[in-house]
Short mmCIF file of C-alpha atoms in Angstrom, two decimals:
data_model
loop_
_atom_site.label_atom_id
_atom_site.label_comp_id
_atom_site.label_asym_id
_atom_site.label_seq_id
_atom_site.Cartn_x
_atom_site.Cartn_y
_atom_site.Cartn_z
CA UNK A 9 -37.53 -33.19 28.98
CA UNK A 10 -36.46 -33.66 25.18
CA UNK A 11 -34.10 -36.33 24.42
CA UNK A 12 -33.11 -38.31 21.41
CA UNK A 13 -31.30 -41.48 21.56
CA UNK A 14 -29.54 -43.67 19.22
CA UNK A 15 -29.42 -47.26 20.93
CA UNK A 16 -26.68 -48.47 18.59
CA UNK A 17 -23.49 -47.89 19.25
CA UNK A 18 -21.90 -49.20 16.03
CA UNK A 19 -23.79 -50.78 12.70
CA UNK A 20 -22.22 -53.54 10.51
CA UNK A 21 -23.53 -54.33 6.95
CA UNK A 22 -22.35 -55.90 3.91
CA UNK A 23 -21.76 -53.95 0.91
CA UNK A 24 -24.93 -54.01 -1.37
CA UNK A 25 -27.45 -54.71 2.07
CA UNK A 26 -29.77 -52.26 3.05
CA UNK A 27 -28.77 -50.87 6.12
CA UNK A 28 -30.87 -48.75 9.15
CA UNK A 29 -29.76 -46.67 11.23
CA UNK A 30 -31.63 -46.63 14.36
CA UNK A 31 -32.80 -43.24 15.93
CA UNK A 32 -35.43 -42.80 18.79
CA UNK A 33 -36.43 -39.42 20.64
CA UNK A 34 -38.83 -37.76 23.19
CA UNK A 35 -40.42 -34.19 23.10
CA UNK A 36 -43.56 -32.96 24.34
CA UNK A 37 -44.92 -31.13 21.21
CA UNK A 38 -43.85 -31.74 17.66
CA UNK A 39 -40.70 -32.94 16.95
CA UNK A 40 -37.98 -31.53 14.11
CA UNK A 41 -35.65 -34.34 13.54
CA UNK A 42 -32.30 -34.04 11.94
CA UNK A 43 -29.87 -36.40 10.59
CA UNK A 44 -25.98 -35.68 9.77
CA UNK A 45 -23.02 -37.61 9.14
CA UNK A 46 -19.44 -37.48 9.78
CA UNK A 47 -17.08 -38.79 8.06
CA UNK A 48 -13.14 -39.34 10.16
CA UNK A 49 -11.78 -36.10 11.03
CA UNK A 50 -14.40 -34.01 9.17
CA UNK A 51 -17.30 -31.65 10.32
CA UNK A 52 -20.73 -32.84 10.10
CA UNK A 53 -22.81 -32.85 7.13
CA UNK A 54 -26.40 -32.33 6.50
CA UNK A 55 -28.11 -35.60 5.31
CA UNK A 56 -32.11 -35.09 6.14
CA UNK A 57 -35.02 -33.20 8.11
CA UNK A 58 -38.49 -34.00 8.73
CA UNK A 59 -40.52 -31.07 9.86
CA UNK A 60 -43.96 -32.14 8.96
CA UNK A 61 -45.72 -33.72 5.87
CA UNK A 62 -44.68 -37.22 4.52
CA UNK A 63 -43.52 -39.68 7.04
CA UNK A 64 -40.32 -40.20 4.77
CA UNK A 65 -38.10 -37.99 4.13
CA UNK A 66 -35.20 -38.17 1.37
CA UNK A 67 -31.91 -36.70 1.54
CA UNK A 68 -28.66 -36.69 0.27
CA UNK A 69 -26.74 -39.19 -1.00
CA UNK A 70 -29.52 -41.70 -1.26
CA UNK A 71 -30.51 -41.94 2.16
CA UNK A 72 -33.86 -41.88 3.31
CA UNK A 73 -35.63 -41.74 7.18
CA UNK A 74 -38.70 -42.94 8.36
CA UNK A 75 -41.05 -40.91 10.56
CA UNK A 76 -42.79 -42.78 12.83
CA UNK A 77 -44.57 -40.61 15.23
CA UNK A 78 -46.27 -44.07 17.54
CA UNK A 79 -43.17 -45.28 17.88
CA UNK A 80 -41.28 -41.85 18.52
CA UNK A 81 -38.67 -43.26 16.36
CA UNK A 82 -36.74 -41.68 13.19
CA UNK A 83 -34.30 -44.32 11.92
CA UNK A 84 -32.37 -43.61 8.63
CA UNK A 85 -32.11 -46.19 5.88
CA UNK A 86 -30.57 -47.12 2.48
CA UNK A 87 -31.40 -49.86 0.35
CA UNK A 88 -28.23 -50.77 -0.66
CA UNK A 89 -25.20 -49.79 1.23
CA UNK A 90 -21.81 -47.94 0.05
CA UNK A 91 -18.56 -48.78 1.40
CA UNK A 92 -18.09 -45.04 1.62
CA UNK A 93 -21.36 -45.05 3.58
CA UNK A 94 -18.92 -45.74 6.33
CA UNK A 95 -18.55 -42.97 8.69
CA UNK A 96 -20.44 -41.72 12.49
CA UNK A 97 -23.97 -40.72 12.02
CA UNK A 98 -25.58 -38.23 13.80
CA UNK A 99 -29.67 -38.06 14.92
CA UNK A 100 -30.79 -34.30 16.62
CA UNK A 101 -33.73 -33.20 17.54
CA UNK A 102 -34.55 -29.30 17.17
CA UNK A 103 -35.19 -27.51 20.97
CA UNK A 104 -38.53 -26.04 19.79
CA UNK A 105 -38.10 -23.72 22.39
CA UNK A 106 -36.97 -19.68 21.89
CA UNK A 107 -33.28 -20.85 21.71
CA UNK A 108 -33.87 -22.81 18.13
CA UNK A 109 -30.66 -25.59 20.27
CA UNK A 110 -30.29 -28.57 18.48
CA UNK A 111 -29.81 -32.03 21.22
CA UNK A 112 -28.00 -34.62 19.61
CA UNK A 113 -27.60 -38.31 19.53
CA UNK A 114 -24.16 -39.96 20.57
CA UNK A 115 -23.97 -41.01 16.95
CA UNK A 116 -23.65 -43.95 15.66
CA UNK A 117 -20.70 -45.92 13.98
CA UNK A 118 -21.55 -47.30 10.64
CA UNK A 119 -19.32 -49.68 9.27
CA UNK A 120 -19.92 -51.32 5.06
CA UNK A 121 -17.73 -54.20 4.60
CA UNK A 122 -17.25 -55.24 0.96
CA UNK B 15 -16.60 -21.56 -2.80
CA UNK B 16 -19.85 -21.02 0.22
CA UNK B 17 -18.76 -22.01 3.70
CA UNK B 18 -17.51 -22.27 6.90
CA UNK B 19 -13.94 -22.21 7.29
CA UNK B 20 -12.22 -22.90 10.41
CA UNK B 21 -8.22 -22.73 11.12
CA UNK B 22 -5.77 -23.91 12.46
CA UNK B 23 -6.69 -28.13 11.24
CA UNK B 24 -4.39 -28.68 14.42
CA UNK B 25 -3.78 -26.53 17.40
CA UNK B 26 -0.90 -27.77 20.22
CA UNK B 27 -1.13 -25.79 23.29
CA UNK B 28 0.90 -25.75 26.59
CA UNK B 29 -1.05 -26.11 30.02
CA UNK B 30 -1.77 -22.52 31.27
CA UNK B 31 -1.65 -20.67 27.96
CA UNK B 32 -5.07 -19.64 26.50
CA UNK B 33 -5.71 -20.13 22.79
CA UNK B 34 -8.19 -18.82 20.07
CA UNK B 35 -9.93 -20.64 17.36
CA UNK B 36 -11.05 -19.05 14.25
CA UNK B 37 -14.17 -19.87 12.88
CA UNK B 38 -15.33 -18.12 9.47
CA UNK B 39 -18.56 -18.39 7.23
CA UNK B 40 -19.40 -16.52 3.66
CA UNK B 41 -22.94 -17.82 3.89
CA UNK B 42 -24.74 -15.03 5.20
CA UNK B 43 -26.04 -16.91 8.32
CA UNK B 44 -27.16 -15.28 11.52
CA UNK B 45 -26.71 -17.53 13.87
CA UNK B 46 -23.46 -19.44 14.38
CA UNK B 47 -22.50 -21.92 17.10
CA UNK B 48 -19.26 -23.90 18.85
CA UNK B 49 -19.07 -27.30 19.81
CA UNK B 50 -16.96 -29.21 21.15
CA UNK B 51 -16.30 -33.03 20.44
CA UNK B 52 -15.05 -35.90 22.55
CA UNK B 53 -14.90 -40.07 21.75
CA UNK B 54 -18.12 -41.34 22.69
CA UNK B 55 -19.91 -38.60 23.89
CA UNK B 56 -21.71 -36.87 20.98
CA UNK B 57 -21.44 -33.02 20.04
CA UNK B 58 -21.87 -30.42 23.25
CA UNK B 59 -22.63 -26.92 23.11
CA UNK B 60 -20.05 -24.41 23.99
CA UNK B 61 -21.58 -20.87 22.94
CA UNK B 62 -24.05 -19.62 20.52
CA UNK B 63 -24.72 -16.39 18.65
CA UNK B 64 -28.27 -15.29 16.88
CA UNK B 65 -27.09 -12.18 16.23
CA UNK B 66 -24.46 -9.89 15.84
CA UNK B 67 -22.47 -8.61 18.91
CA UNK B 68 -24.94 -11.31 20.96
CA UNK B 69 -24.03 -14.76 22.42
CA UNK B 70 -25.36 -17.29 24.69
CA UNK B 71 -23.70 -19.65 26.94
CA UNK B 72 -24.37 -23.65 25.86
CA UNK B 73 -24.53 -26.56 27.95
CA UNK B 74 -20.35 -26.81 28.25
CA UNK B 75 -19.46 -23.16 28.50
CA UNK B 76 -17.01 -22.87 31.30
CA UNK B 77 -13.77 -22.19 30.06
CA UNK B 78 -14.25 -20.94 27.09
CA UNK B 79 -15.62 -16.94 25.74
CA UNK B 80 -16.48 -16.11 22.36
CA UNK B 81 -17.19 -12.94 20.95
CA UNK B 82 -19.19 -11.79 17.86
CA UNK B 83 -18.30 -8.58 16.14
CA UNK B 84 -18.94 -9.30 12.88
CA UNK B 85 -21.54 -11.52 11.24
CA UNK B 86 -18.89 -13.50 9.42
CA UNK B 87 -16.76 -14.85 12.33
CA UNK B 88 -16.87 -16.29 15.61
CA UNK B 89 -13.81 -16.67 17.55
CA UNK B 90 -13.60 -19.24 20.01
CA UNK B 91 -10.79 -18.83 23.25
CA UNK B 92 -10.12 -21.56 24.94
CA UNK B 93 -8.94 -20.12 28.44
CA UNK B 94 -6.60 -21.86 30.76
CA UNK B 95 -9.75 -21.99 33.25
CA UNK B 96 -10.67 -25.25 31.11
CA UNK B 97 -9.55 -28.16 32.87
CA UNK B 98 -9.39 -30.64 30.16
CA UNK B 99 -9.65 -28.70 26.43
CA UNK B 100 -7.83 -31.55 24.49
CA UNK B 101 -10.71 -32.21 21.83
CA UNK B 102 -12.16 -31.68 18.80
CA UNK B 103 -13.88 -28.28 18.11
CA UNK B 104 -16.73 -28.03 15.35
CA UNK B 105 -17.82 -24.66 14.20
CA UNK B 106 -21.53 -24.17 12.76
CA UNK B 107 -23.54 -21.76 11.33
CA UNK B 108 -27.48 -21.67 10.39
CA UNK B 109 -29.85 -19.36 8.76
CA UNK B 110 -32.39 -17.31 10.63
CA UNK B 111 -32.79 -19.12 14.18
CA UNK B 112 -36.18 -17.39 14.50
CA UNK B 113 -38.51 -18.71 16.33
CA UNK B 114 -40.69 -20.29 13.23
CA UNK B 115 -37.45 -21.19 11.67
CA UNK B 116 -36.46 -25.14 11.37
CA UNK B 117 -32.93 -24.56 9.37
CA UNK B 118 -30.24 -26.82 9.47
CA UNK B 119 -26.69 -26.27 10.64
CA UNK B 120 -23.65 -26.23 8.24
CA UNK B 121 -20.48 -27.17 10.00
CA UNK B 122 -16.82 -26.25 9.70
CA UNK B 123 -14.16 -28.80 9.04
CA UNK B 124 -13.31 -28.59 13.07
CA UNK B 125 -10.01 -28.10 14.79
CA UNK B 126 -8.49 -30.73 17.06
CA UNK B 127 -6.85 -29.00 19.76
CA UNK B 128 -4.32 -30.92 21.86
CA UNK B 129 -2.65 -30.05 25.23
CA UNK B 130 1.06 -30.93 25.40
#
């Protein structure tokens, strides 16, 4: 069964840090990762994909993931964290099956203190 | 301005009454989806369309019906059949959900839908 997980409930950094964002999945075949964030009260926006090619992957807002296909993991990053960076982050993993579903993370609560 | 629109922001409804949630897009995407949002426990799939005047049920669907008569909107009802609606409703949308297709989803700004 595919799955994707996101083992960290909620993420606390100082302002300037690099921070990571920790996302891990399972899928039988090859795996389309997706990140989005939301900030309070908001709908979710597009940050990142990986489909194939390089193992990472910019996006918006200077974010970044890591592919790492031996550890079945796809954990966002920035080098130097935002206080606005603070909001729930979201890791899904594309059903590759004929109904294109998307199976999401629980998210993950990031928190930049200044 | 390009995107999804989604009204009401704020929906109170009585027990027993069934509401409807409008969900809007000006992209030109196929495929559109509902979700439905709770503390703690992620994003779950209410319905999905591909395709005009075509939907499929999601993981969550019981309770709820959709319909899709034009490519632009997707109405969401929530019926009095659902047990506990209070939540927060996101609306997506998503070019070509072909089978070779690895598009992402655009989302609404949700509406948060509260039983009295």
């Amino acid at each position: 069964a595919q799955s994707v997980a996101q083992p960290e409930d909620q993420v606390n950094v100082a302002e300037g840090n690099p921070l990571t964002v920790k996302c891990t999945y399972s899928v039988s075949g090859n795996p389309y990762l997706f990140w989005y964030v939301q900030y309070p009260n908001r709908g979710l926006q597009f940050l990142l994909k990986y489909i194939t090619g390089d193992n990472l992957v910019k996006g918006s807002y200077g974010f970044e993931a890591e592919f790492n296909k031996s550890q079945t993991s796809f954990h966002l990053k920035k080098p130097s964290a935002l206080v606005s960076d603070s909001a729930l982050y979201f890791c899904a993993l594309l059903n590759a099956g004929n109904n294109r579903k998307l199976i999401w993370g629980l998210g993950t609560s990031l928190a930049v203190n200044p | 301005d390009g995107g999804i629109t989604q009204s009401p922001k704020y929906l109170f409804r009585k027990e027993g009454q069934n509401v409807t949630l409008s969900c809007e897009q000006n992209l030109n995407h196929d495929a559109m989806y509902w979700y439905r949002q709770d503390p703690g426990q992620g994003l779950r799939l209410i319905y999905y369309s591909q395709i005009v005047n075509d939907f499929q049920k999601g993981d969550i669907a019981e309770g709820y019906s959709v319909s899709r008569e034009k490519k632009e909107s997707f109405p969401l009802t929530v019926t009095s059949a659902q047990k506990n609606p209070t939540a927060f409703y996101l609306c997506a949308s998503s070019r070509d959900p072909g089978t070779s297709s690895y598009n992402e989803q655009f989302f609404g700004p949700g509406t948060r839908l509260t039983v009295l």
